[in-house]
Every structure is written in structure tokens, then in C-alpha cells.
Amino acid sequence: MAEIKNASSAAAADNAPGVRARRKAQRPQEILHAAFDEFVERGYTATRIEDVAKRAGVTKGTIYLYFQNKEELFQDVVRKLSQPIFNEEQFWLEHQSRPCDQLVRLFLDTVYEHMTVNPYSREILRFLISDGRSFPELTASHYDEFVKPTLTIFEHILEKGMREGVFRADAATSQMSYILLSPALTLTIDKLLDCQTDLPELNDYVNAHYEMIMRNIRK
Amino acid sequence: MAEIKNASSAAAADNAPGVRARRKAQRPQEILHAAFDEFVERGYTATRIEDVAKRAGVTKGTIYLYFQNKEELFQDVVRKLSQPIFNEEQFWLEHQSRPCDQLVRLFLDTVYEHMTVNPYSREILRFLISDGRSFPELTASHYDEFVKPTLTIFEHILEKGMREGVFRADAATSQMSYILLSPALTLTIDKLLDCQTDLPELNDYVNAHYEMIMRNIRK
Amino acid sequence: MAEIKNASSAAAADNAPGVRARRKAQRPQEILHAAFDEFVERGYTATRIEDVAKRAGVTKGTIYLYFQNKEELFQDVVRKLSQPIFNEEQFWLEHQSRPCDQLVRLFLDTVYEHMTVNPYSREILRFLISDGRSFPELTASHYDEFVKPTLTIFEHILEKGMREGVFRADAATSQMSYILLSPALTLTIDKLLDCQTDLPELNDYVNAHYEMIMRNIRK
Amino acid sequence: MAEIKNASSAAAADNAPGVRARRKAQRPQEILHAAFDEFVERGYTATRIEDVAKRAGVTKGTIYLYFQNKEELFQDVVRKLSQPIFNEEQFWLEHQSRPCDQLVRLFLDTVYEHMTVNPYSREILRFLISDGRSFPELTASHYDEFVKPTLTIFEHILEKGMREGVFRADAATSQMSYILLSPALTLTIDKLLDCQTDLPELNDYVNAHYEMIMRNIRK
DNA sequence: CATGAATGAGAATTCATTCAT
DNA sequence: CATGAATGAATTCTCATTCAT
């Protein structure tokens, strides 16, 4: 998990005056990040509150000032550290004039960039697979807020292409989007399993994925 | 987990004479299945040996007659309950004469059948995602023994199609197989998350997946 | 404990016919010796019945055919494997004509021989020191049957010497015997502790002990 | 074990404010003494951490705040409750001018006083005999730190007497010291066995022991 | 606010003992 | 007689949570 490194690490010991207030305001965030890191490394059940505390540079008791209990802490980690890949409005604002095949490519690049650069989506997916059964609403809301919107943008791109006559007329079913985007999820799972010695070069992979999509939707 | 129901449930209490030896032979299996069920429901760490025992119709101590400890039990569950989807030799024996596009379809049907009908592959995938980091060799060997061979058959089908001139010359790279089969894994993950209220009708999904593949490899 | 090696080791597997009956008769003895060895190596509480059984070449259940339970087994080990150093009658029969200083020397030699050659007295002393508080009658009867008689012989020797005018008139108090024989116990304890790298050469030690005694009782 | 009674008994329940810090400082000591008492009564293996806790007026968990585990606790009991009989320097400072036979007597009185008054040396000897095989370094270091220095002082006294011409020229070999002091160890063992109904009157015993020594070393 | 000592409910594991074969 | 599978009480050790300071 070397790539997962966040602010919390910097915590620990600074006694400068005035810093206190600023620190206090950041506490919950620091704790969330520390908790995230621990959950990633050990899983929910095996993570000890004390270790989260140590990582956040505070003591056990402090955790309980900000979070009801371990379950709440876990749910807050998932809820507050999940980051949407896209802001749909902004996406269209920035790229409206582009041709549709470029939009598909842009979309893909953004998805992979997001998945590769930051560990949150990936690891939160792990949390949900591992312990989601104990927190059913969590999984549901995560899907609604983060997965679905992403699929939706892709569908909108396909629809645009159809309207413009560059994509096949039957390209944009929600099922098709789902299938066409699968390789991105597959790569994520592979990283979670961390077992493939021969993980593909990312760039090649995205290219291949893009080709696969285009062969399916190009007129 | 209603669908996961196995022999172990039938255990509990029968004192008929002669039963002893027969029971002893079955015990490990019964325990493995009970453990599987519990691990599925609660995850590795949250599963208590005593619950596994109860489910298997024995007591704590008995578990330890057959398995060194909880870790071993877990590993044995993964190792011994994993079932290969295909026997490659048999696959070719049975279907050698078929045209290649039919082979692709057969392959897909078998994969989805396996994934849908029996919970083992799916749930063992969950185990590996959840706790695989604590058992690295386990993940690796599972990949080698169960995932890789399946990918390999698919590649062989693609190669056959290329040799016979019905598939495109660049169809069969290992990366491409991986990408083309992604939708099957995606569906599995979705089931693991158990959050999609609108899970697609399996048959439609397989059809769509098949179409996606064919559009990519057909000449 | 390399020096402790007894018949029990030879147990295990012999299926020759006829041997059965002989073996059966020896079972209790074999078990006692196996138990002794285990108690020596691990102490009472840490010794497992199953290990005793394995060492005796039988199975757990068999132990319970011959001994009520672990406590009984322990007590029987102490009771039945304790060996008296002397038979007083025989001692006098054999050595009656000897001069008293020679008797003292003979007595000492026998004591040290007994303590050195066979591990029973020593290790049973360990048992009593370790766990005697849980078996009070055991300690008492061991003292009465094995320690006291030995002290008594020594007193009788001293008395004989006094009667014959070769030992001082105040030589033979029971306290004095006790004090004069202390070095033998001390050496035993040292062996039990097994920590002295510089354990004295036995022969020198006995000589020194003899000298010490003689300086105290010689006229 | 009526004579073994220590501070820990006074523990249990006091909630007065400010007590916290003071208590925390005492905890390890209290636990050590409670553990000592339990080990004395039941032996290492049979002692339950929970009983130690109860005796110390705390709960199980607290023990583990101060000691890694049961083995560490045991070793710390032996290490930290062992008390040297003498401070050699101080002994010489206080008694340098005394004649050597008086030094011997002083030495003996101190040894017996120490052994009689406080149970630590005696019971720690029991621990080492019972369980020392599981903690070999412990026995070794105990011998080096507590037994050997005591023997050494005695040898120095003998040497002084030889130099001054009041003791025999061959009095001070290390073997001889060992033999001459044996009766003290013997008495200790007897107390450990707690079986002699006719334990000698201590004062008589020390007198007899002193006489025995003097008969051996006086010119 | 923050601390960290203390708690005590659990969970894994062991092993004396039983009893069907 | 002998076996060894099964039991379940007992024990060590952990860790979420509380609360006095």
C-alpha cells in the first residue's frame, strides 16, 4: 500500500501555539484518513482503534470524541472519502464541442486516471465487497452516488453520438454501457487481488479497451 | 445467502451404530462447508469457530481435530472448495467439431452457468478480495489454478478461429481475452455487492456480452 | 534428561502372538515410566495424558483403564517409582563387622550412588517441591518411607560408633544427622536446577563430605 | 502460606480523586506481589491470570497493560522480587574489626534470618526447581546474582581467618564452602516440602550448624 | 478537549475425560 | 481390552469502550 499516503502521517507532534485550533478543525479528517489506511491494510474487523489513533497522532479516547464507535467510523470513511470521478456539468462545459469518439476517449482516460492515481475508489470497493453485507445502505448509497452517475455520463455520450449519427443506433442501452465499461472494473479488481505478476501496461490496456468499445459502437 | 445450503445442515444428531466411521470420513467436508457458509455471511475475522462448529453439528474441539487452526481452516476452504470451470481436454473432446463462434458461445454459457449456479467461485473471490492480503500464496495459487486456465481456453478458441480464418488476425492477445471476458467478472462483483436492484436478466446479459465479443473478433 | 531412559521407550509396536499377554501385564509399569518421563520433562500440569500414552505406546483411553485420572497417575508415579536407598536389615547383615568410620563411608557411597545413578529420587523430589502442596499425604508418606529410614540408619551408625567409643559422645542427635547429611541434598538440588556449570567432581565431593562428617564425630 | 501477605491485599477499591497517578505507579509492584502469592500457592502453570488480577484488585486486562504475557510476568516475579541477602561491601564495613569466628556466626545469622523472615528466596527457589527448565536463563542469572555472591562472602571470611591464622590452612576451597553451608539450603527445602512435623527449633539448628562449621575450620 | 488506565465481554485454543466401536 | 473421535470446561489474551483526571 505504499501509494496510499496521506496527510494523517504528518500528524503526531507539533506543539506550536495557534496550531492547536487549526489542528482541532482538521482532526476528523485526519482520523478518517488514518482509519482509511488501517482499514486498507488490515480490513475492518482486524483494525484496532488504537492503531487508527496512533496513525492519526492522537489517542484512543479522541477518536470517540468525533465518532460514535468503530462502525460509525467505518461508515464515515466510506461516505466521506469516496470521491466522484466526474462532475457531469463540468465535463460537458469543458468538452461540449469535441467529436464523440474523442469524448469516449476522454471519458476513459478520466476513469482510468481516477482509478490509478487515487486509491479511494478502489479500496472503498474492497470495503464494500468485504464488509458491505454488514452495512447495506452504505453499498446502496455508494452505488447511487458514485457508480451510477459515472455510467450515466457514458450513456449520455453514447446518446450524443447516436443523435449525431456517428454511433450505431442501438449503442446506448444501460446494459451495453455496463458491459462496455467492464474492463475498468476488472482492472480494479485485479489490483485489489494484487496477484497478477503480469499486470498489463496501463496505456496499452486503455487503448485496447478503447478499441473494444469503438468496435461495438462505431457505425 | 439462501442459495448456499449444503449437507452440513443435515448433521447434528444421529447415534446409530456403525455411523462412526462413515461420519469421521465426512467430517472434514462437513466442516469445510459450514465454514464456507459462515465466512460468506460474516467474513473471515468475524466468523467464530464455535459458529462453524454449531453449523457443522459438532463442537469447537472437533474442528481442531481436523484443522490446525482458523487460518488453516480458511485456506482449506478456499483451496478445497474452489472448483475449476472447465476441464480443457474434455471441452475440446466434446466440442471439437463445432464452428468457432459456437465455441465462444458455449464457453460463455459455461462460464455464466458456473458463476450463477454455484456460489463457490463468487464467494471465494470475495474471500480473496477481503482477506487475500493475509494469505498471499493463496491468491496466487487460486489465480494460477482457476482463473488462468479459464482465460487460456478462451485464448485457444480465439486462436483456432484465427487459424480457420473466421476471426480477425489480431484477435487473440492475452490482453484482449482479458478485456473481452471482463463483463463476466463485473456481473460477479455486482452480485457480491448485492446492491443493484435492477440486475439485468441473465440471458439478455449473456447475449449482449456475446455480441460484444463477436463484434470484436469477427472478420 | 538424557539419562532417564526406561523400558517404556521400547514399547510402541510388536504384534507377535503371545507377546500380548505379557505386554498386558506390563502395561501399568510402562505407563508409569512413561508418565514419570513426561512429568520430569514438563512438570505435572503441563504434561498431557496423550503424550504419556504415546510414550507408553498406547492410546489415551488405555491410560484410563489403569488409572482413575491424571492425579492418580501422578500419585502412583511418586508412590511406585520411589525406591528406598537402603534395606536396613541387609545393610547390617552385610557390613556388621566393619569399623564405624568405614560404615559411614559405605553409607555415603551408597547414598551418592543411588542419587547419581538413578533419577527417581531426584526427580520425585522435584515433583514434591513443585506440586506437593496439592498432594499433602504424598509428601508425608514419601518422607516417612524414604527419607526418614535413611536418616535412621545413619543415626544407628553414629550410635554404634558412640557405643564403641570411636565417635564423640554427642554425635548422634537426629538434628546432627540431618545437618551432617545436608551436602547430599544440596547436590541433588543443584542437579535439579541444572545451572551450575562448575558442578564438582563427584568423587572429590564425596571425599570432602566424608571429611566434614568425620571432623564432626571423630573423638 | 499464611506468612506471605503483602500490600496487594490492601488494593481493591478506592476511588478518591488524584489517586490515579499514584496507583498507576504502584500497579506493577502490586501485580508482582499478587502473582508471587498465586504462583506460591498453585505453581506457575496452575495459576490463572484472572486470579492474579483478582488478588491484585484489578481485572485481567490490567495485567496485560503491565506485562506482556504470563511468562513475562513469571520471569519478572523471579527477577524483581529476588532479594540479595548481603551487600558485601556493607558487610565488611560494618563488621571488619570482628574476629573471624564471630564473622562466621554473623554470616550464618544473617542467612537464616533472611531465609526465615522473608519467603521470597525460599519460594523463588521453588519456582526455579519447578519451572526453571522452561526458563533456563532465569535460573542461571538467579544463581549468579543471588547464590554465588553469598557463597563468595563466606569464602572471603574463611580466607580472612586463614590469613589471620585462626582457621585451618585448607579451610577455604569453594567446594568446602558449599558443603559447609548446605544445612541452610536443606532447611529451606524442608520448609518447601512442609512435611516435617518435627522441624527443629531454629535457634538450636543454627547453633548446631555453627558448631559443625567451626569443627571443620578451626585450627 | 484530550488522555490513557481500566474494564470485561469475547474469541481461539487446549486437553482431561468419556464412550461407542 | 484397546481405540481415538468427540466433548466442553477452562484459560490466555485482545480490544472496543468508558471515564476520572
PDB file of N, CA, C and O in Angstrom, chain D residues 107-159:
ATOM      1  N   PHE D 107      27.472 -14.143  59.755  1.00  0.00           N
ATOM      2  CA  PHE D 107      27.075 -14.565  58.411  1.00  0.00           C
ATOM      3  C   PHE D 107      25.905 -15.537  58.486  1.00  0.00           C
ATOM      4  O   PHE D 107      24.877 -15.370  57.837  1.00  0.00           O
ATOM      5  N   LEU D 108      26.071 -16.543  59.327  1.00  0.00           N
ATOM      6  CA  LEU D 108      25.017 -17.563  59.469  1.00  0.00           C
ATOM      7  C   LEU D 108      23.708 -16.944  59.935  1.00  0.00           C
ATOM      8  O   LEU D 108      22.641 -17.211  59.370  1.00  0.00           O
ATOM      9  N   ASP D 109      23.803 -16.091  60.959  1.00  0.00           N
ATOM     10  CA  ASP D 109      22.582 -15.472  61.479  1.00  0.00           C
ATOM     11  C   ASP D 109      21.854 -14.719  60.373  1.00  0.00           C
ATOM     12  O   ASP D 109      20.637 -14.797  60.236  1.00  0.00           O
ATOM     13  N   THR D 110      22.645 -13.989  59.591  1.00  0.00           N
ATOM     14  CA  THR D 110      22.017 -13.211  58.520  1.00  0.00           C
ATOM     15  C   THR D 110      21.353 -14.121  57.497  1.00  0.00           C
ATOM     16  O   THR D 110      20.237 -13.867  57.046  1.00  0.00           O
ATOM     17  N   VAL D 111      22.040 -15.182  57.126  1.00  0.00           N
ATOM     18  CA  VAL D 111      21.473 -16.108  56.147  1.00  0.00           C
ATOM     19  C   VAL D 111      20.153 -16.681  56.651  1.00  0.00           C
ATOM     20  O   VAL D 111      19.133 -16.654  55.966  1.00  0.00           O
ATOM     21  N   TYR D 112      20.164 -17.177  57.868  1.00  0.00           N
ATOM     22  CA  TYR D 112      18.944 -17.808  58.393  1.00  0.00           C
ATOM     23  C   TYR D 112      17.831 -16.785  58.605  1.00  0.00           C
ATOM     24  O   TYR D 112      16.658 -17.058  58.356  1.00  0.00           O
ATOM     25  N   GLU D 113      18.232 -15.617  59.063  1.00  0.00           N
ATOM     26  CA  GLU D 113      17.255 -14.542  59.250  1.00  0.00           C
ATOM     27  C   GLU D 113      16.541 -14.268  57.933  1.00  0.00           C
ATOM     28  O   GLU D 113      15.325 -14.228  57.832  1.00  0.00           O
ATOM     29  N   HIS D 114      17.375 -14.108  56.904  1.00  0.00           N
ATOM     30  CA  HIS D 114      16.836 -13.801  55.581  1.00  0.00           C
ATOM     31  C   HIS D 114      15.897 -14.901  55.096  1.00  0.00           C
ATOM     32  O   HIS D 114      14.798 -14.666  54.597  1.00  0.00           O
ATOM     33  N   MET D 115      16.334 -16.121  55.286  1.00  0.00           N
ATOM     34  CA  MET D 115      15.559 -17.254  54.802  1.00  0.00           C
ATOM     35  C   MET D 115      14.280 -17.478  55.583  1.00  0.00           C
ATOM     36  O   MET D 115      13.291 -17.995  55.061  1.00  0.00           O
ATOM     37  N   THR D 116      14.338 -17.103  56.844  1.00  0.00           N
ATOM     38  CA  THR D 116      13.198 -17.382  57.704  1.00  0.00           C
ATOM     39  C   THR D 116      12.164 -16.277  57.604  1.00  0.00           C
ATOM     40  O   THR D 116      10.965 -16.515  57.503  1.00  0.00           O
ATOM     41  N   VAL D 117      12.671 -15.059  57.688  1.00  0.00           N
ATOM     42  CA  VAL D 117      11.775 -13.926  57.753  1.00  0.00           C
ATOM     43  C   VAL D 117      11.034 -13.719  56.446  1.00  0.00           C
ATOM     44  O   VAL D 117       9.844 -13.477  56.424  1.00  0.00           O
ATOM     45  N   ASN D 118      11.780 -13.810  55.353  1.00  0.00           N
ATOM     46  CA  ASN D 118      11.052 -13.487  54.130  1.00  0.00           C
ATOM     47  C   ASN D 118      10.979 -14.667  53.202  1.00  0.00           C
ATOM     48  O   ASN D 118      11.900 -15.460  53.068  1.00  0.00           O
ATOM     49  N   PRO D 119       9.837 -14.797  52.628  1.00  0.00           N
ATOM     50  CA  PRO D 119       9.544 -16.020  51.886  1.00  0.00           C
ATOM     51  C   PRO D 119      10.099 -15.986  50.468  1.00  0.00           C
ATOM     52  O   PRO D 119      10.050 -16.985  49.768  1.00  0.00           O
ATOM     53  N   TYR D 120      10.629 -14.842  50.043  1.00  0.00           N
ATOM     54  CA  TYR D 120      10.958 -14.720  48.635  1.00  0.00           C
ATOM     55  C   TYR D 120      12.023 -15.698  48.186  1.00  0.00           C
ATOM     56  O   TYR D 120      11.861 -16.422  47.212  1.00  0.00           O
ATOM     57  N   SER D 121      13.150 -15.703  48.893  1.00  0.00           N
ATOM     58  CA  SER D 121      14.230 -16.599  48.449  1.00  0.00           C
ATOM     59  C   SER D 121      13.717 -18.026  48.386  1.00  0.00           C
ATOM     60  O   SER D 121      13.939 -18.740  47.413  1.00  0.00           O
ATOM     61  N   ARG D 122      13.027 -18.402  49.437  1.00  0.00           N
ATOM     62  CA  ARG D 122      12.570 -19.787  49.502  1.00  0.00           C
ATOM     63  C   ARG D 122      11.633 -20.128  48.350  1.00  0.00           C
ATOM     64  O   ARG D 122      11.824 -21.113  47.637  1.00  0.00           O
ATOM     65  N   GLU D 123      10.645 -19.293  48.164  1.00  0.00           N
ATOM     66  CA  GLU D 123       9.641 -19.627  47.157  1.00  0.00           C
ATOM     67  C   GLU D 123      10.178 -19.468  45.743  1.00  0.00           C
ATOM     68  O   GLU D 123       9.790 -20.189  44.831  1.00  0.00           O
ATOM     69  N   ILE D 124      11.082 -18.529  45.584  1.00  0.00           N
ATOM     70  CA  ILE D 124      11.676 -18.392  44.257  1.00  0.00           C
ATOM     71  C   ILE D 124      12.521 -19.620  43.948  1.00  0.00           C
ATOM     72  O   ILE D 124      12.586 -20.083  42.815  1.00  0.00           O
ATOM     73  N   LEU D 125      13.134 -20.160  44.988  1.00  0.00           N
ATOM     74  CA  LEU D 125      13.839 -21.428  44.781  1.00  0.00           C
ATOM     75  C   LEU D 125      12.854 -22.487  44.300  1.00  0.00           C
ATOM     76  O   LEU D 125      13.126 -23.251  43.381  1.00  0.00           O
ATOM     77  N   ARG D 126      11.668 -22.495  44.895  1.00  0.00           N
ATOM     78  CA  ARG D 126      10.659 -23.452  44.459  1.00  0.00           C
ATOM     79  C   ARG D 126      10.315 -23.231  42.980  1.00  0.00           C
ATOM     80  O   ARG D 126      10.258 -24.166  42.186  1.00  0.00           O
ATOM     81  N   PHE D 127      10.109 -21.970  42.613  1.00  0.00           N
ATOM     82  CA  PHE D 127       9.781 -21.681  41.214  1.00  0.00           C
ATOM     83  C   PHE D 127      10.845 -22.244  40.283  1.00  0.00           C
ATOM     84  O   PHE D 127      10.557 -22.846  39.257  1.00  0.00           O
ATOM     85  N   LEU D 128      12.078 -22.017  40.683  1.00  0.00           N
ATOM     86  CA  LEU D 128      13.168 -22.430  39.808  1.00  0.00           C
ATOM     87  C   LEU D 128      13.270 -23.945  39.714  1.00  0.00           C
ATOM     88  O   LEU D 128      13.562 -24.497  38.656  1.00  0.00           O
ATOM     89  N   ILE D 129      13.023 -24.605  40.834  1.00  0.00           N
ATOM     90  CA  ILE D 129      13.049 -26.063  40.791  1.00  0.00           C
ATOM     91  C   ILE D 129      11.874 -26.593  39.968  1.00  0.00           C
ATOM     92  O   ILE D 129      12.000 -27.526  39.185  1.00  0.00           O
ATOM     93  N   SER D 130      10.727 -25.956  40.135  1.00  0.00           N
ATOM     94  CA  SER D 130       9.528 -26.439  39.446  1.00  0.00           C
ATOM     95  C   SER D 130       9.567 -26.140  37.962  1.00  0.00           C
ATOM     96  O   SER D 130       9.293 -26.997  37.126  1.00  0.00           O
ATOM     97  N   ASP D 131       9.832 -24.886  37.637  1.00  0.00           N
ATOM     98  CA  ASP D 131       9.635 -24.455  36.265  1.00  0.00           C
ATOM     99  C   ASP D 131      10.880 -23.882  35.612  1.00  0.00           C
ATOM    100  O   ASP D 131      10.821 -23.362  34.504  1.00  0.00           O
ATOM    101  N   GLY D 132      11.985 -23.983  36.321  1.00  0.00           N
ATOM    102  CA  GLY D 132      13.208 -23.394  35.806  1.00  0.00           C
ATOM    103  C   GLY D 132      13.606 -23.960  34.450  1.00  0.00           C
ATOM    104  O   GLY D 132      14.178 -23.264  33.626  1.00  0.00           O
ATOM    105  N   ARG D 133      13.242 -25.216  34.206  1.00  0.00           N
ATOM    106  CA  ARG D 133      13.627 -25.821  32.928  1.00  0.00           C
ATOM    107  C   ARG D 133      13.015 -25.085  31.748  1.00  0.00           C
ATOM    108  O   ARG D 133      13.548 -25.100  30.644  1.00  0.00           O
ATOM    109  N   SER D 134      11.916 -24.410  31.999  1.00  0.00           N
ATOM    110  CA  SER D 134      11.307 -23.641  30.907  1.00  0.00           C
ATOM    111  C   SER D 134      11.913 -22.246  30.766  1.00  0.00           C
ATOM    112  O   SER D 134      11.620 -21.529  29.822  1.00  0.00           O
ATOM    113  N   PHE D 135      12.700 -21.853  31.739  1.00  0.00           N
ATOM    114  CA  PHE D 135      13.295 -20.511  31.712  1.00  0.00           C
ATOM    115  C   PHE D 135      14.757 -20.603  32.105  1.00  0.00           C
ATOM    116  O   PHE D 135      15.147 -20.127  33.174  1.00  0.00           O
ATOM    117  N   PRO D 136      15.560 -21.171  31.240  1.00  0.00           N
ATOM    118  CA  PRO D 136      16.931 -21.516  31.650  1.00  0.00           C
ATOM    119  C   PRO D 136      17.772 -20.299  32.044  1.00  0.00           C
ATOM    120  O   PRO D 136      18.506 -20.356  33.034  1.00  0.00           O
ATOM    121  N   GLU D 137      17.657 -19.222  31.288  1.00  0.00           N
ATOM    122  CA  GLU D 137      18.483 -18.053  31.622  1.00  0.00           C
ATOM    123  C   GLU D 137      18.144 -17.535  33.013  1.00  0.00           C
ATOM    124  O   GLU D 137      18.968 -16.983  33.718  1.00  0.00           O
ATOM    125  N   LEU D 138      16.872 -17.719  33.368  1.00  0.00           N
ATOM    126  CA  LEU D 138      16.411 -17.229  34.653  1.00  0.00           C
ATOM    127  C   LEU D 138      17.171 -17.900  35.793  1.00  0.00           C
ATOM    128  O   LEU D 138      17.684 -17.235  36.688  1.00  0.00           O
ATOM    129  N   THR D 139      17.243 -19.213  35.718  1.00  0.00           N
ATOM    130  CA  THR D 139      17.944 -19.958  36.754  1.00  0.00           C
ATOM    131  C   THR D 139      19.405 -19.527  36.808  1.00  0.00           C
ATOM    132  O   THR D 139      19.955 -19.267  37.879  1.00  0.00           O
ATOM    133  N   ALA D 140      19.993 -19.437  35.647  1.00  0.00           N
ATOM    134  CA  ALA D 140      21.406 -19.069  35.584  1.00  0.00           C
ATOM    135  C   ALA D 140      21.640 -17.716  36.224  1.00  0.00           C
ATOM    136  O   ALA D 140      22.515 -17.550  37.079  1.00  0.00           O
ATOM    137  N   SER D 141      20.844 -16.740  35.826  1.00  0.00           N
ATOM    138  CA  SER D 141      21.113 -15.396  36.339  1.00  0.00           C
ATOM    139  C   SER D 141      20.773 -15.313  37.826  1.00  0.00           C
ATOM    140  O   SER D 141      21.416 -14.584  38.568  1.00  0.00           O
ATOM    141  N   HIS D 142      19.774 -16.068  38.239  1.00  0.00           N
ATOM    142  CA  HIS D 142      19.464 -16.068  39.666  1.00  0.00           C
ATOM    143  C   HIS D 142      20.645 -16.619  40.455  1.00  0.00           C
ATOM    144  O   HIS D 142      21.030 -16.078  41.495  1.00  0.00           O
ATOM    145  N   TYR D 143      21.221 -17.680  39.945  1.00  0.00           N
ATOM    146  CA  TYR D 143      22.381 -18.252  40.621  1.00  0.00           C
ATOM    147  C   TYR D 143      23.519 -17.241  40.695  1.00  0.00           C
ATOM    148  O   TYR D 143      24.109 -17.020  41.755  1.00  0.00           O
ATOM    149  N   ASP D 144      23.796 -16.615  39.572  1.00  0.00           N
ATOM    150  CA  ASP D 144      24.909 -15.661  39.532  1.00  0.00           C
ATOM    151  C   ASP D 144      24.688 -14.457  40.443  1.00  0.00           C
ATOM    152  O   ASP D 144      25.617 -13.965  41.065  1.00  0.00           O
ATOM    153  N   GLU D 145      23.447 -14.000  40.475  1.00  0.00           N
ATOM    154  CA  GLU D 145      23.210 -12.757  41.211  1.00  0.00           C
ATOM    155  C   GLU D 145      22.943 -12.942  42.692  1.00  0.00           C
ATOM    156  O   GLU D 145      23.160 -12.040  43.480  1.00  0.00           O
ATOM    157  N   PHE D 146      22.395 -14.098  43.050  1.00  0.00           N
ATOM    158  CA  PHE D 146      21.991 -14.231  44.442  1.00  0.00           C
ATOM    159  C   PHE D 146      22.725 -15.324  45.202  1.00  0.00           C
ATOM    160  O   PHE D 146      23.104 -15.135  46.343  1.00  0.00           O
ATOM    161  N   VAL D 147      22.947 -16.450  44.563  1.00  0.00           N
ATOM    162  CA  VAL D 147      23.589 -17.545  45.280  1.00  0.00           C
ATOM    163  C   VAL D 147      25.098 -17.340  45.355  1.00  0.00           C
ATOM    164  O   VAL D 147      25.695 -17.342  46.429  1.00  0.00           O
ATOM    165  N   LYS D 148      25.679 -17.156  44.198  1.00  0.00           N
ATOM    166  CA  LYS D 148      27.134 -17.063  44.127  1.00  0.00           C
ATOM    167  C   LYS D 148      27.702 -15.971  45.055  1.00  0.00           C
ATOM    168  O   LYS D 148      28.646 -16.243  45.815  1.00  0.00           O
ATOM    169  N   PRO D 149      27.165 -14.749  45.011  1.00  0.00           N
ATOM    170  CA  PRO D 149      27.710 -13.705  45.888  1.00  0.00           C
ATOM    171  C   PRO D 149      27.690 -14.095  47.358  1.00  0.00           C
ATOM    172  O   PRO D 149      28.617 -13.757  48.111  1.00  0.00           O
ATOM    173  N   THR D 150      26.663 -14.817  47.748  1.00  0.00           N
ATOM    174  CA  THR D 150      26.583 -15.237  49.141  1.00  0.00           C
ATOM    175  C   THR D 150      27.688 -16.230  49.473  1.00  0.00           C
ATOM    176  O   THR D 150      28.384 -16.101  50.495  1.00  0.00           O
ATOM    177  N   LEU D 151      27.860 -17.204  48.589  1.00  0.00           N
ATOM    178  CA  LEU D 151      28.961 -18.150  48.793  1.00  0.00           C
ATOM    179  C   LEU D 151      30.295 -17.417  48.838  1.00  0.00           C
ATOM    180  O   LEU D 151      31.175 -17.744  49.642  1.00  0.00           O
ATOM    181  N   THR D 152      30.414 -16.430  47.991  1.00  0.00           N
ATOM    182  CA  THR D 152      31.680 -15.699  47.904  1.00  0.00           C
ATOM    183  C   THR D 152      32.029 -14.999  49.218  1.00  0.00           C
ATOM    184  O   THR D 152      33.175 -15.042  49.679  1.00  0.00           O
ATOM    185  N   ILE D 153      31.065 -14.361  49.812  1.00  0.00           N
ATOM    186  CA  ILE D 153      31.345 -13.708  51.087  1.00  0.00           C
ATOM    187  C   ILE D 153      31.868 -14.712  52.095  1.00  0.00           C
ATOM    188  O   ILE D 153      32.852 -14.477  52.802  1.00  0.00           O
ATOM    189  N   PHE D 154      31.205 -15.858  52.142  1.00  0.00           N
ATOM    190  CA  PHE D 154      31.632 -16.867  53.104  1.00  0.00           C
ATOM    191  C   PHE D 154      33.079 -17.270  52.844  1.00  0.00           C
ATOM    192  O   PHE D 154      33.901 -17.366  53.774  1.00  0.00           O
ATOM    193  N   GLU D 155      33.393 -17.441  51.575  1.00  0.00           N
ATOM    194  CA  GLU D 155      34.780 -17.787  51.250  1.00  0.00           C
ATOM    195  C   GLU D 155      35.745 -16.694  51.700  1.00  0.00           C
ATOM    196  O   GLU D 155      36.840 -16.976  52.206  1.00  0.00           O
ATOM    197  N   HIS D 156      35.316 -15.456  51.501  1.00  0.00           N
ATOM    198  CA  HIS D 156      36.195 -14.356  51.923  1.00  0.00           C
ATOM    199  C   HIS D 156      36.414 -14.367  53.434  1.00  0.00           C
ATOM    200  O   HIS D 156      37.503 -14.069  53.928  1.00  0.00           O
ATOM    201  N   ILE D 157      35.373 -14.739  54.158  1.00  0.00           N
ATOM    202  CA  ILE D 157      35.531 -14.835  55.612  1.00  0.00           C
ATOM    203  C   ILE D 157      36.541 -15.925  55.961  1.00  0.00           C
ATOM    204  O   ILE D 157      37.442 -15.739  56.770  1.00  0.00           O
ATOM    205  N   LEU D 158      36.363 -17.061  55.288  1.00  0.00           N
ATOM    206  CA  LEU D 158      37.313 -18.158  55.554  1.00  0.00           C
ATOM    207  C   LEU D 158      38.735 -17.735  55.224  1.00  0.00           C
ATOM    208  O   LEU D 158      39.681 -17.991  55.973  1.00  0.00           O
ATOM    209  N   GLU D 159      38.893 -17.065  54.102  1.00  0.00           N
ATOM    210  CA  GLU D 159      40.234 -16.629  53.705  1.00  0.00           C
ATOM    211  C   GLU D 159      40.839 -15.676  54.733  1.00  0.00           C
ATOM    212  O   GLU D 159      42.019 -15.766  55.068  1.00  0.00           O
TER     213      GLU D 159
END
